[in-house]
Every structure is written in structure tokens, then in C-alpha cells.
Amino acid sequence: MQAIAVFPKSREVRSIDVLEPVLESPTQVLLRMLDVGVCGTDREICAFEYGTPPAGSDHLIIGHESLARVIAVGSQVRTLRVGELVVPMVRRPCPHDHCTACRASRQDFCFTGDFSERGIGGAHGFMTELVVEEERYLNPVPAELRDVAILVEPLTIAEKALIQLWHLQERLPWQCPHRPGKDHGHCRRALVLGAGPVGLLGAMALRARDFETIVYAREAAPNDKSAVVDAIGATYVSSKDVPPAEIAARFGAIDVVYEAAGASKVAFDTMQALGANSIFVFTGVPGRKGPVEIDTDLVMRNLVLRNQMVLGTVNAGRDAFEAAIRDVAEFGRRWPAALRALISGRNAPERYRELLLGRPTGIKHVISFAEN
Ligand code: BGC
């Protein structure tokens, strides 16, 4: 069967022929991959800046955003049936007894760094026709989400951030007064940095909780991304029109920044303009482009004098996957056209080169494997 793989030593990205996997334990599930998303992480792996093959292999099969159909189950699989749709989780636990996070199935908080991530580091991924996976890493998805469930994994980043946000902000009187028909965030203002898929899905998650939401990105409006932002009742602002330090002056105090751009300069410039009790959530993984100047005294003064918080968050646990599956369904009810517009194209696997190595286009490109 076909798989898309990177060979870091010879610096190649190739379509390869691999043996079909088989069930090796009664708790495993055989999956036919339907959709595999292409994201910035995949492009970095294909530029040999990130990612590691499994031990002993000269290549890594890439792909970590995925949607699959169950085609066979081991005799002890209890929660999944043949024919069901599933979204696999990405990270697998480290082996160490002292890692309380991994031992508690919270490998997204692994202490040791010896975890693996399918399609990213130390384990083959999902950009292939068939995959075998343990039942416990699979999240069932309702059949009606077939066309949009590829967005679940990139949405888990925002869901994990939001789960933590409510916990962390509970340390202060942050709750909005109850307003009938309005959700938790209705008296708060959020700023999303970046209008790629992680940013736009984050903006949808924030709007679904009634945050006033501003999406700040490079490109001048109108464009495909600003159209999505308009459709969900958020405000699109281009950095060509408003510098980061002026956003709060223009729109009012920012309570939450959801960073999804991976550009550290803009992020720290924005951080300097934040008000009291705000929280800044970083999700981007910037390439190392060399030092930039920031006013560290100002950042530190604000953090202390304004009770601010800076949070980094990576990967996601089962709670975030379940929340993402619920939210993708909710976004589909509220903003069906905007949700579909996030998927710029479904492409045959043969197009992997231009999607992974060519100039990025559109919002989210998906590689689809034929289901027969
Ligand atoms: C993936 C996460 C992963 C992170 C770091 C992201 O693109 O969505 O699952 O933990 O990269 O490798």
C-alpha cells in the first residue's frame, strides 16, 4: 500500500510502498484512513526542520491530523464497531514509571519528553491507506461529521487551551454575570493571533462561548479568511492597518490572547499592550529565526502589576478530543458554510509534493484516500 514518507538523511520526501499492517493484539483496531490534513508541522518535517523517524527506521511516514474508518477490531475491543468513524490521538506515552502524566493517560503533559507522536516524532503517522492502532487512542465520531471531522485534531489545540483557561481564570473573579442565552465568555474580549486553521478554529471555539473575538493576521481584508471571520461574528483586523501595540486602544481591553501564528515578535509586541488579569496562550512553535528585541522590563512589570498570565500549551488529551468532536458538530449547525470553507481542497495522495513542499495556499488542505 501507499504511504507518504520523509527520509531525513537523504533529505527526500517520497511516496513509498509499504506492507499492509495487521492486528497484533486483541485490543487493536484496523483503520482505513479517509482524510489526512496537511499543516505547518508537516511542512516543517518535510523541510527537515522537525520530526524524527521511529527508532531503527530511515524514514517517517508523516500525517497526524486524520479521520479514519474502522475496518476490523480485535476480540477485546469494546467501544468501537466496524464501519464507525474515528479520529486518532497523536501522542503516545513515555515508558517511565515516574512520569505521573503518562501513567495517568495524560501524555499531552509528559514530564520526560520521551513520548512519541504519530507522524511527527518516533512513530509512523497516518498519511497511508491502512493503520493499526490501540482502541484507547481512538475517538469515535458521529457519521454525520464525515465531511468535516478532519478539523477535529487542529481544533483540539484550542479546546485544550480553553479547558485550561477556565481553570486558571477561576483564580480570580472572572465569571460573566448570567445572561439568558449567552455562554461563559459573553463579557470577555479575545484576540486570536493568526488566521490559519488553528487560529480560525480557535476563533470559532471562542465565538461559540460568546467571547467578543478579534482575529489579527497579516493579509489585508477582504480574503478567504476574513470571510470566515465575518461569518462567525468576529472582527478581522490586518496588521497592515493596525500595529499590535494599538489593538487594545482600538478595541478595548483584551482578556485572552490565543496565539496561533508562531510569530514571536508580533506575539510579544501584543503582550506589551495587555491589560489587567489577562491571559496569553501560546500554541505556535516558531522556527528559530534569531533574537528579536523586546522590552523585558515592561513585560515583567505588566505581568506582575496587572496579574497577567502566560501559558504555553501543546497537544491534547481525550477531554479536548471529545470537546472538539462536540464543537465541530456545533460549528456545523451555527456556521455550516464557514466551517466547510476551512477545507480548501480534498486532494489525491499523488498531489503530496505540491501540498507539502509547494507554496501554501488556501486554509486547510486535505489528502483523501479512496475508500474501496
Ligand atoms: C500537533 C500536536 C503536536 C505538536 C508538537 C502539532 O502540529 O497538532 O499534536 O503535539 O504539533 O509536535
mmCIF file of C-alpha atoms and ligand atoms in Angstrom:
data_model
loop_
_atom_site.group_PDB
_atom_site.id
_atom_site.type_symbol
_atom_site.label_atom_id
_atom_site.label_comp_id
_atom_site.label_asym_id
_atom_site.label_seq_id
_atom_site.Cartn_x
_atom_site.Cartn_y
_atom_site.Cartn_z
ATOM 1 C CA MET A 1 0.000 0.000 0.000
ATOM 2 C CA GLN A 2 0.974 3.623 -0.483
ATOM 3 C CA ALA A 3 2.433 5.899 2.221
ATOM 4 C CA ILE A 4 3.984 9.373 2.148
ATOM 5 C CA ALA A 5 7.316 9.456 3.981
ATOM 6 C CA VAL A 6 10.272 11.715 4.693
ATOM 7 C CA PHE A 7 13.852 10.434 4.639
ATOM 8 C CA PRO A 8 15.807 12.961 6.738
ATOM 9 C CA LYS A 9 19.312 11.575 5.975
ATOM 10 C CA SER A 10 18.909 11.738 2.206
ATOM 11 C CA ARG A 11 16.588 14.766 2.511
ATOM 12 C CA GLU A 12 13.805 13.249 0.418
ATOM 13 C CA VAL A 13 10.014 13.260 0.604
ATOM 14 C CA ARG A 14 8.608 10.292 -1.307
ATOM 15 C CA SER A 15 5.571 8.144 -1.888
ATOM 16 C CA ILE A 16 6.606 4.644 -0.838
ATOM 17 C CA ASP A 17 5.138 1.171 -0.964
ATOM 18 C CA VAL A 18 4.782 -0.477 2.465
ATOM 19 C CA LEU A 19 3.322 -3.736 3.729
ATOM 20 C CA GLU A 20 -0.268 -3.632 4.938
ATOM 21 C CA PRO A 21 -0.373 -3.674 8.767
ATOM 22 C CA VAL A 22 -2.204 -6.457 10.614
ATOM 23 C CA LEU A 23 -3.799 -6.667 14.072
ATOM 24 C CA GLU A 24 -1.196 -7.882 16.527
ATOM 25 C CA SER A 25 -3.148 -7.771 19.775
ATOM 26 C CA PRO A 26 -6.812 -8.215 20.778
ATOM 27 C CA THR A 27 -7.107 -4.532 21.778
ATOM 28 C CA GLN A 28 -6.050 -3.191 18.379
ATOM 29 C CA VAL A 29 -8.181 -1.769 15.607
ATOM 30 C CA LEU A 30 -7.520 -1.764 11.850
ATOM 31 C CA LEU A 31 -8.306 1.565 10.236
ATOM 32 C CA ARG A 32 -8.772 2.707 6.670
ATOM 33 C CA MET A 33 -7.549 6.286 6.512
ATOM 34 C CA LEU A 34 -10.056 8.584 4.822
ATOM 35 C CA ASP A 35 -8.695 12.110 5.243
ATOM 36 C CA VAL A 36 -5.302 13.336 6.402
ATOM 37 C CA GLY A 37 -4.770 17.059 6.954
ATOM 38 C CA VAL A 38 -1.678 18.973 5.903
ATOM 39 C CA CYS A 39 -0.442 21.506 8.460
ATOM 40 C CA GLY A 40 2.557 23.709 9.228
ATOM 41 C CA THR A 41 4.121 20.941 11.309
ATOM 42 C CA ASP A 42 4.033 18.571 8.304
ATOM 43 C CA ARG A 43 5.617 21.216 6.102
ATOM 44 C CA GLU A 44 8.379 21.744 8.680
ATOM 45 C CA ILE A 45 9.000 17.995 8.853
ATOM 46 C CA CYS A 46 9.236 17.936 5.061
ATOM 47 C CA ALA A 47 11.732 20.800 5.226
ATOM 48 C CA PHE A 48 13.775 18.620 7.662
ATOM 49 C CA GLU A 49 13.449 21.188 10.438
ATOM 50 C CA TYR A 50 11.387 18.998 12.766
ATOM 51 C CA GLY A 51 10.327 15.381 13.249
ATOM 52 C CA THR A 52 12.166 12.089 13.810
ATOM 53 C CA PRO A 53 11.664 8.616 12.313
ATOM 54 C CA PRO A 54 10.867 5.700 14.629
ATOM 55 C CA ALA A 55 13.970 4.099 16.195
ATOM 56 C CA GLY A 56 15.777 1.968 13.627
ATOM 57 C CA SER A 57 13.937 3.402 10.608
ATOM 58 C CA ASP A 58 15.483 5.689 7.975
ATOM 59 C CA HIS A 59 12.100 7.255 7.236
ATOM 60 C CA LEU A 60 8.992 8.640 8.916
ATOM 61 C CA ILE A 61 5.528 8.188 7.451
ATOM 62 C CA ILE A 62 4.011 11.615 8.097
ATOM 63 C CA GLY A 63 0.428 12.724 8.863
ATOM 64 C CA HIS A 64 -1.121 13.350 12.276
ATOM 65 C CA GLU A 65 -4.426 15.137 11.567
ATOM 66 C CA SER A 66 -6.704 12.350 10.441
ATOM 67 C CA LEU A 67 -10.100 10.759 10.069
ATOM 68 C CA ALA A 68 -10.440 7.009 9.587
ATOM 69 C CA ARG A 69 -12.990 4.212 9.336
ATOM 70 C CA VAL A 70 -12.796 1.104 11.495
ATOM 71 C CA ILE A 71 -12.488 -1.943 9.221
ATOM 72 C CA ALA A 72 -11.576 -4.664 11.750
ATOM 73 C CA VAL A 73 -11.436 -4.921 15.534
ATOM 74 C CA GLY A 74 -9.518 -7.228 17.887
ATOM 75 C CA SER A 75 -11.507 -9.630 20.091
ATOM 76 C CA GLN A 76 -11.204 -7.409 23.199
ATOM 77 C CA VAL A 77 -12.207 -4.131 21.574
ATOM 78 C CA ARG A 78 -15.314 -2.961 23.429
ATOM 79 C CA THR A 79 -16.174 0.581 22.348
ATOM 80 C CA LEU A 80 -15.747 0.548 18.573
ATOM 81 C CA ARG A 81 -17.611 -1.225 15.771
ATOM 82 C CA VAL A 82 -16.622 -1.962 12.176
ATOM 83 C CA GLY A 83 -17.844 0.875 9.946
ATOM 84 C CA GLU A 84 -17.561 3.588 12.603
ATOM 85 C CA LEU A 85 -15.577 6.789 12.056
ATOM 86 C CA VAL A 86 -12.732 7.651 14.418
ATOM 87 C CA VAL A 87 -10.181 10.413 14.949
ATOM 88 C CA PRO A 88 -6.913 9.054 16.392
ATOM 89 C CA MET A 89 -4.997 10.943 19.049
ATOM 90 C CA VAL A 90 -1.439 11.956 18.144
ATOM 91 C CA ARG A 91 0.769 11.457 21.208
ATOM 92 C CA ARG A 92 1.740 8.134 22.831
ATOM 93 C CA PRO A 93 3.014 7.930 26.434
ATOM 94 C CA CYS A 94 6.647 7.667 27.530
ATOM 95 C CA PRO A 95 7.666 4.385 29.235
ATOM 96 C CA HIS A 96 8.833 5.802 32.584
ATOM 97 C CA ASP A 97 7.145 4.793 35.848
ATOM 98 C CA HIS A 98 7.882 8.189 37.411
ATOM 99 C CA CYS A 99 6.036 10.115 34.675
ATOM 100 C CA THR A 100 2.787 10.695 36.526
ATOM 101 C CA ALA A 101 1.277 12.393 33.460
ATOM 102 C CA CYS A 102 1.845 9.498 31.061
ATOM 103 C CA ARG A 103 0.829 6.957 33.708
ATOM 104 C CA ALA A 104 -2.452 8.863 34.081
ATOM 105 C CA SER A 105 -3.064 8.808 30.277
ATOM 106 C CA ARG A 106 -2.167 12.500 30.111
ATOM 107 C CA GLN A 107 0.819 12.158 27.797
ATOM 108 C CA ASP A 108 -0.022 15.621 26.471
ATOM 109 C CA PHE A 109 1.585 16.770 29.764
ATOM 110 C CA CYS A 110 4.508 14.260 29.619
ATOM 111 C CA PHE A 111 7.285 15.219 32.039
ATOM 112 C CA THR A 112 10.173 13.342 30.458
ATOM 113 C CA GLY A 113 9.966 14.270 26.782
ATOM 114 C CA ASP A 114 10.285 10.589 25.859
ATOM 115 C CA PHE A 115 6.769 10.437 24.387
ATOM 116 C CA SER A 116 6.250 9.742 20.705
ATOM 117 C CA GLU A 117 3.873 11.471 18.318
ATOM 118 C CA ARG A 118 2.458 9.589 15.353
ATOM 119 C CA GLY A 119 3.563 11.210 12.109
ATOM 120 C CA ILE A 120 5.799 13.685 13.936
ATOM 121 C CA GLY A 121 8.326 12.061 16.232
ATOM 122 C CA GLY A 122 9.329 8.458 16.885
ATOM 123 C CA ALA A 123 6.248 6.770 15.385
ATOM 124 C CA HIS A 124 4.845 6.460 11.863
ATOM 125 C CA GLY A 125 1.804 8.572 11.057
ATOM 126 C CA PHE A 126 -1.417 8.391 9.141
ATOM 127 C CA MET A 127 -0.641 9.510 5.564
ATOM 128 C CA THR A 128 -1.149 5.991 4.281
ATOM 129 C CA GLU A 129 -4.001 3.665 3.362
ATOM 130 C CA LEU A 130 -4.254 1.396 6.423
ATOM 131 C CA VAL A 131 -3.186 1.884 10.030
ATOM 132 C CA VAL A 132 -3.313 -0.290 13.162
ATOM 133 C CA GLU A 133 -3.942 1.477 16.445
ATOM 134 C CA GLU A 134 -4.858 0.638 20.035
ATOM 135 C CA GLU A 135 -8.516 1.234 20.862
ATOM 136 C CA ARG A 136 -7.600 3.604 23.710
ATOM 137 C CA TYR A 137 -6.136 6.202 21.339
ATOM 138 C CA LEU A 138 -9.221 6.392 19.119
ATOM 139 C CA ASN A 139 -12.132 8.791 19.462
ATOM 140 C CA PRO A 140 -15.443 7.789 17.855
ATOM 141 C CA VAL A 141 -17.046 10.394 15.616
ATOM 142 C CA PRO A 142 -20.724 10.568 14.520
ATOM 143 C CA ALA A 143 -21.230 9.547 10.874
ATOM 144 C CA GLU A 144 -22.789 12.920 10.016
ATOM 145 C CA LEU A 145 -19.419 14.610 10.621
ATOM 146 C CA ARG A 146 -17.750 12.643 7.779
ATOM 147 C CA ASP A 147 -17.007 15.768 5.706
ATOM 148 C CA VAL A 148 -15.644 17.984 8.493
ATOM 149 C CA ALA A 149 -14.161 15.685 11.164
ATOM 150 C CA ILE A 150 -10.663 16.164 9.713
ATOM 151 C CA LEU A 151 -10.845 19.520 11.544
ATOM 152 C CA VAL A 152 -11.114 17.794 14.949
ATOM 153 C CA GLU A 153 -7.372 17.406 15.601
ATOM 154 C CA PRO A 154 -6.387 21.029 14.830
ATOM 155 C CA LEU A 155 -9.367 22.140 16.949
ATOM 156 C CA THR A 156 -8.125 20.097 19.934
ATOM 157 C CA ILE A 157 -5.356 22.677 20.384
ATOM 158 C CA ALA A 158 -7.953 25.376 21.139
ATOM 159 C CA GLU A 159 -10.085 23.005 23.199
ATOM 160 C CA LYS A 160 -7.166 22.119 25.464
ATOM 161 C CA ALA A 161 -6.372 25.828 25.798
ATOM 162 C CA LEU A 162 -9.991 26.631 26.711
ATOM 163 C CA ILE A 163 -10.250 23.834 29.268
ATOM 164 C CA GLN A 164 -7.142 25.251 30.977
ATOM 165 C CA LEU A 165 -8.320 28.835 30.587
ATOM 166 C CA TRP A 166 -11.479 28.273 32.655
ATOM 167 C CA HIS A 167 -9.452 26.540 35.374
ATOM 168 C CA LEU A 168 -6.802 29.246 35.510
ATOM 169 C CA GLN A 169 -9.126 32.232 35.406
ATOM 170 C CA GLU A 170 -11.194 30.763 38.217
ATOM 171 C CA ARG A 171 -8.421 32.027 40.490
ATOM 172 C CA LEU A 172 -9.951 35.498 40.124
ATOM 173 C CA PRO A 173 -13.492 36.858 39.883
ATOM 174 C CA TRP A 174 -13.662 36.456 36.105
ATOM 175 C CA GLN A 175 -17.115 34.918 35.652
ATOM 176 C CA CYS A 176 -19.545 36.853 33.489
ATOM 177 C CA PRO A 177 -22.919 37.599 35.081
ATOM 178 C CA HIS A 178 -25.537 35.110 33.898
ATOM 179 C CA ARG A 179 -27.293 36.328 30.747
ATOM 180 C CA PRO A 180 -30.032 34.072 29.366
ATOM 181 C CA GLY A 181 -28.963 32.512 26.063
ATOM 182 C CA LYS A 182 -25.371 33.657 26.477
ATOM 183 C CA ASP A 183 -22.371 31.449 27.200
ATOM 184 C CA HIS A 184 -19.499 31.892 29.704
ATOM 185 C CA GLY A 185 -17.368 34.290 27.635
ATOM 186 C CA HIS A 186 -20.010 36.921 26.854
ATOM 187 C CA CYS A 187 -18.418 39.730 28.903
ATOM 188 C CA ARG A 188 -14.858 38.999 27.740
ATOM 189 C CA ARG A 189 -12.818 40.019 24.710
ATOM 190 C CA ALA A 190 -10.445 37.588 22.974
ATOM 191 C CA LEU A 191 -7.745 38.270 20.432
ATOM 192 C CA VAL A 192 -6.654 35.498 18.093
ATOM 193 C CA LEU A 193 -3.223 35.931 16.512
ATOM 194 C CA GLY A 194 -3.148 34.250 13.112
ATOM 195 C CA ALA A 195 -5.855 33.216 10.665
ATOM 196 C CA GLY A 196 -4.593 29.784 9.672
ATOM 197 C CA PRO A 197 -6.707 26.714 10.535
ATOM 198 C CA VAL A 198 -5.644 26.677 14.213
ATOM 199 C CA GLY A 199 -6.460 30.387 14.545
ATOM 200 C CA LEU A 200 -9.794 30.204 12.730
ATOM 201 C CA LEU A 201 -10.898 27.082 14.620
ATOM 202 C CA GLY A 202 -9.820 28.793 17.853
ATOM 203 C CA ALA A 203 -11.882 31.839 16.872
ATOM 204 C CA MET A 204 -14.902 29.586 16.262
ATOM 205 C CA ALA A 205 -14.430 27.949 19.675
ATOM 206 C CA LEU A 206 -14.247 31.379 21.337
ATOM 207 C CA ARG A 207 -17.312 32.680 19.442
ATOM 208 C CA ALA A 208 -19.227 29.524 20.378
ATOM 209 C CA ARG A 209 -18.676 30.568 24.019
ATOM 210 C CA ASP A 210 -19.751 34.132 23.168
ATOM 211 C CA PHE A 211 -16.396 35.870 23.569
ATOM 212 C CA GLU A 212 -16.146 39.075 21.574
ATOM 213 C CA THR A 213 -13.446 37.879 19.180
ATOM 214 C CA ILE A 214 -10.883 39.734 17.083
ATOM 215 C CA VAL A 215 -8.717 37.849 14.611
ATOM 216 C CA TYR A 216 -5.426 39.580 13.848
ATOM 217 C CA ALA A 217 -3.498 38.465 10.767
ATOM 218 C CA ARG A 218 -1.114 39.725 8.128
ATOM 219 C CA GLU A 219 -3.188 39.681 4.928
ATOM 220 C CA ALA A 220 -5.335 42.692 4.088
ATOM 221 C CA ALA A 221 -9.113 42.054 4.050
ATOM 222 C CA PRO A 222 -11.199 41.002 2.243
ATOM 223 C CA ASN A 223 -9.842 37.498 1.699
ATOM 224 C CA ASP A 224 -10.971 33.876 2.258
ATOM 225 C CA LYS A 225 -10.005 34.005 5.925
ATOM 226 C CA SER A 226 -11.636 37.346 6.681
ATOM 227 C CA ALA A 227 -14.834 35.956 5.088
ATOM 228 C CA VAL A 228 -14.818 33.110 7.643
ATOM 229 C CA VAL A 229 -14.154 35.590 10.446
ATOM 230 C CA ASP A 230 -17.105 37.773 9.329
ATOM 231 C CA ALA A 231 -19.396 34.750 9.060
ATOM 232 C CA ILE A 232 -18.820 33.728 12.687
ATOM 233 C CA GLY A 233 -19.474 37.214 14.027
ATOM 234 C CA ALA A 234 -15.845 38.004 14.830
ATOM 235 C CA THR A 235 -13.786 41.004 13.641
ATOM 236 C CA TYR A 236 -10.882 40.629 11.228
ATOM 237 C CA VAL A 237 -8.003 43.080 11.648
ATOM 238 C CA SER A 238 -4.969 43.173 9.393
ATOM 239 C CA SER A 239 -1.552 44.053 10.814
ATOM 240 C CA LYS A 240 -1.209 46.203 7.691
ATOM 241 C CA ASP A 241 -3.854 48.512 9.186
ATOM 242 C CA VAL A 242 -3.305 48.323 12.964
ATOM 243 C CA PRO A 243 0.056 47.708 14.728
ATOM 244 C CA PRO A 244 -0.071 45.114 17.567
ATOM 245 C CA ALA A 245 0.527 47.687 20.291
ATOM 246 C CA GLU A 246 -2.605 49.610 19.203
ATOM 247 C CA ILE A 247 -5.149 46.786 19.170
ATOM 248 C CA ALA A 248 -6.285 47.298 22.767
ATOM 249 C CA ALA A 249 -6.510 51.080 22.300
ATOM 250 C CA ARG A 250 -8.715 50.485 19.244
ATOM 251 C CA PHE A 251 -10.984 47.715 20.533
ATOM 252 C CA GLY A 252 -10.755 47.863 24.323
ATOM 253 C CA ALA A 253 -9.013 45.713 26.929
ATOM 254 C CA ILE A 254 -8.107 42.221 25.778
ATOM 255 C CA ASP A 255 -8.866 39.452 28.289
ATOM 256 C CA VAL A 256 -7.487 36.487 26.349
ATOM 257 C CA VAL A 257 -4.909 36.203 23.599
ATOM 258 C CA TYR A 258 -4.968 32.943 21.668
ATOM 259 C CA GLU A 259 -1.722 32.874 19.736
ATOM 260 C CA ALA A 260 -1.825 30.659 16.646
ATOM 261 C CA ALA A 261 0.658 32.277 14.307
ATOM 262 C CA GLY A 262 4.038 31.020 15.513
ATOM 263 C CA ALA A 263 5.499 34.520 15.039
ATOM 264 C CA SER A 264 7.182 35.510 18.297
ATOM 265 C CA LYS A 265 7.804 39.207 17.511
ATOM 266 C CA VAL A 266 4.133 40.040 16.934
ATOM 267 C CA ALA A 267 3.196 37.927 19.945
ATOM 268 C CA PHE A 268 5.496 39.753 22.360
ATOM 269 C CA ASP A 269 4.580 43.134 20.873
ATOM 270 C CA THR A 270 0.947 42.290 21.565
ATOM 271 C CA MET A 271 1.738 41.077 25.079
ATOM 272 C CA GLN A 272 3.101 44.517 25.989
ATOM 273 C CA ALA A 273 -0.308 46.069 25.351
ATOM 274 C CA LEU A 274 -2.372 43.738 27.556
ATOM 275 C CA GLY A 275 -4.465 44.902 30.493
ATOM 276 C CA ALA A 276 -5.314 43.639 33.979
ATOM 277 C CA ASN A 277 -5.995 39.941 34.621
ATOM 278 C CA SER A 278 -5.385 38.949 31.011
ATOM 279 C CA ILE A 279 -4.109 35.579 29.916
ATOM 280 C CA PHE A 280 -1.881 34.995 26.912
ATOM 281 C CA VAL A 281 -1.994 31.497 25.463
ATOM 282 C CA PHE A 282 0.814 30.415 23.128
ATOM 283 C CA THR A 283 0.187 27.497 20.750
ATOM 284 C CA GLY A 284 2.599 28.249 17.902
ATOM 285 C CA VAL A 285 6.002 26.633 17.503
ATOM 286 C CA PRO A 286 8.207 29.251 15.851
ATOM 287 C CA GLY A 287 11.217 28.346 13.734
ATOM 288 C CA ARG A 288 14.483 29.689 15.205
ATOM 289 C CA LYS A 289 14.979 32.917 13.262
ATOM 290 C CA GLY A 290 17.420 34.708 15.578
ATOM 291 C CA PRO A 291 16.888 37.064 18.540
ATOM 292 C CA VAL A 292 14.400 39.944 18.426
ATOM 293 C CA GLU A 293 14.287 42.933 20.737
ATOM 294 C CA ILE A 294 11.590 43.067 23.393
ATOM 295 C CA ASP A 295 11.178 45.389 26.353
ATOM 296 C CA THR A 296 11.550 42.739 29.050
ATOM 297 C CA ASP A 297 11.182 45.282 31.897
ATOM 298 C CA LEU A 298 7.809 46.334 30.516
ATOM 299 C CA VAL A 299 6.644 42.728 30.029
ATOM 300 C CA MET A 300 7.712 41.778 33.562
ATOM 301 C CA ARG A 301 6.200 44.910 35.150
ATOM 302 C CA ASN A 302 2.879 44.204 33.423
ATOM 303 C CA LEU A 303 2.888 40.533 34.344
ATOM 304 C CA VAL A 304 3.264 41.455 37.995
ATOM 305 C CA LEU A 305 1.352 44.721 38.327
ATOM 306 C CA ARG A 306 -1.566 43.524 36.156
ATOM 307 C CA ASN A 307 -1.860 39.938 37.423
ATOM 308 C CA GLN A 308 -1.201 38.616 33.944
ATOM 309 C CA MET A 309 -0.586 35.052 32.980
ATOM 310 C CA VAL A 310 1.319 33.480 30.077
ATOM 311 C CA LEU A 311 0.531 29.892 29.186
ATOM 312 C CA GLY A 312 2.094 27.538 26.674
ATOM 313 C CA THR A 313 0.033 24.553 25.557
ATOM 314 C CA VAL A 314 0.755 21.624 23.252
ATOM 315 C CA ASN A 315 -1.040 18.524 22.046
ATOM 316 C CA ALA A 316 -4.307 17.384 23.617
ATOM 317 C CA GLY A 317 -5.851 14.808 25.911
ATOM 318 C CA ARG A 318 -9.041 12.831 25.438
ATOM 319 C CA ASP A 319 -11.151 15.549 27.061
ATOM 320 C CA ALA A 320 -10.033 18.021 24.373
ATOM 321 C CA PHE A 321 -10.724 15.490 21.589
ATOM 322 C CA GLU A 322 -14.228 14.906 22.920
ATOM 323 C CA ALA A 323 -14.831 18.648 23.218
ATOM 324 C CA ALA A 324 -13.550 19.155 19.656
ATOM 325 C CA ILE A 325 -15.895 16.492 18.278
ATOM 326 C CA ARG A 326 -18.848 18.186 20.029
ATOM 327 C CA ASP A 327 -17.734 21.609 18.836
ATOM 328 C CA VAL A 328 -17.209 20.631 15.186
ATOM 329 C CA ALA A 329 -20.852 19.474 15.231
ATOM 330 C CA GLU A 330 -21.904 22.745 16.884
ATOM 331 C CA PHE A 331 -19.944 24.882 14.398
ATOM 332 C CA GLY A 332 -21.619 22.908 11.599
ATOM 333 C CA ARG A 333 -25.046 23.851 12.993
ATOM 334 C CA ARG A 334 -24.168 27.519 13.543
ATOM 335 C CA TRP A 335 -21.906 28.315 10.607
ATOM 336 C CA PRO A 336 -22.170 25.471 8.044
ATOM 337 C CA ALA A 337 -20.678 27.419 5.114
ATOM 338 C CA ALA A 338 -17.822 28.919 7.154
ATOM 339 C CA LEU A 339 -16.907 25.510 8.586
ATOM 340 C CA ARG A 340 -16.789 23.926 5.138
ATOM 341 C CA ALA A 341 -14.811 26.900 3.808
ATOM 342 C CA LEU A 342 -11.955 25.965 6.152
ATOM 343 C CA ILE A 343 -11.325 22.913 3.952
ATOM 344 C CA SER A 344 -9.787 24.431 0.829
ATOM 345 C CA GLY A 345 -9.427 21.179 -1.049
ATOM 346 C CA ARG A 346 -9.551 17.400 -0.884
ATOM 347 C CA ASN A 347 -6.639 16.105 -2.892
ATOM 348 C CA ALA A 348 -5.484 12.763 -4.231
ATOM 349 C CA PRO A 349 -2.378 11.423 -2.435
ATOM 350 C CA GLU A 350 -0.450 11.928 -5.704
ATOM 351 C CA ARG A 351 -0.515 15.686 -5.026
ATOM 352 C CA TYR A 352 1.558 15.324 -1.832
ATOM 353 C CA ARG A 353 4.583 17.129 -3.273
ATOM 354 C CA GLU A 354 2.910 20.434 -4.066
ATOM 355 C CA LEU A 355 0.897 20.330 -0.822
ATOM 356 C CA LEU A 356 3.863 19.594 1.430
ATOM 357 C CA LEU A 357 6.671 21.338 -0.406
ATOM 358 C CA GLY A 358 4.986 23.995 -2.564
ATOM 359 C CA ARG A 359 3.821 27.466 -1.590
ATOM 360 C CA PRO A 360 1.000 27.218 0.999
ATOM 361 C CA THR A 361 -2.391 28.083 -0.483
ATOM 362 C CA GLY A 362 -5.922 28.220 0.917
ATOM 363 C CA ILE A 363 -6.770 27.356 4.526
ATOM 364 C CA LYS A 364 -6.712 23.595 5.208
ATOM 365 C CA HIS A 365 -5.708 21.146 2.510
ATOM 366 C CA VAL A 366 -6.637 17.520 2.976
ATOM 367 C CA ILE A 367 -5.239 14.393 1.346
ATOM 368 C CA SER A 368 -8.012 11.844 0.830
ATOM 369 C CA PHE A 369 -7.515 8.143 0.288
ATOM 370 C CA ALA A 370 -10.052 6.267 -1.839
ATOM 371 C CA GLU A 371 -12.472 4.163 0.197
ATOM 372 C CA ASN A 372 -12.896 0.876 -1.654
HETATM 373 C C1 BGC B 1 0.216 18.673 16.595
HETATM 374 C C2 BGC B 1 0.325 18.245 18.056
HETATM 375 C C3 BGC B 1 1.783 18.064 18.448
HETATM 376 C C4 BGC B 1 2.549 19.321 18.128
HETATM 377 C C5 BGC B 1 4.015 19.238 18.517
HETATM 378 C C6 BGC B 1 1.107 19.861 16.325
HETATM 379 O O1 BGC B 1 1.093 20.146 14.944
HETATM 380 O O2 BGC B 1 -1.109 19.002 16.284
HETATM 381 O O3 BGC B 1 -0.382 17.031 18.230
HETATM 382 O O4 BGC B 1 1.857 17.768 19.811
HETATM 383 O O5 BGC B 1 2.437 19.603 16.746
HETATM 384 O O6 BGC B 1 4.710 18.218 17.865
#
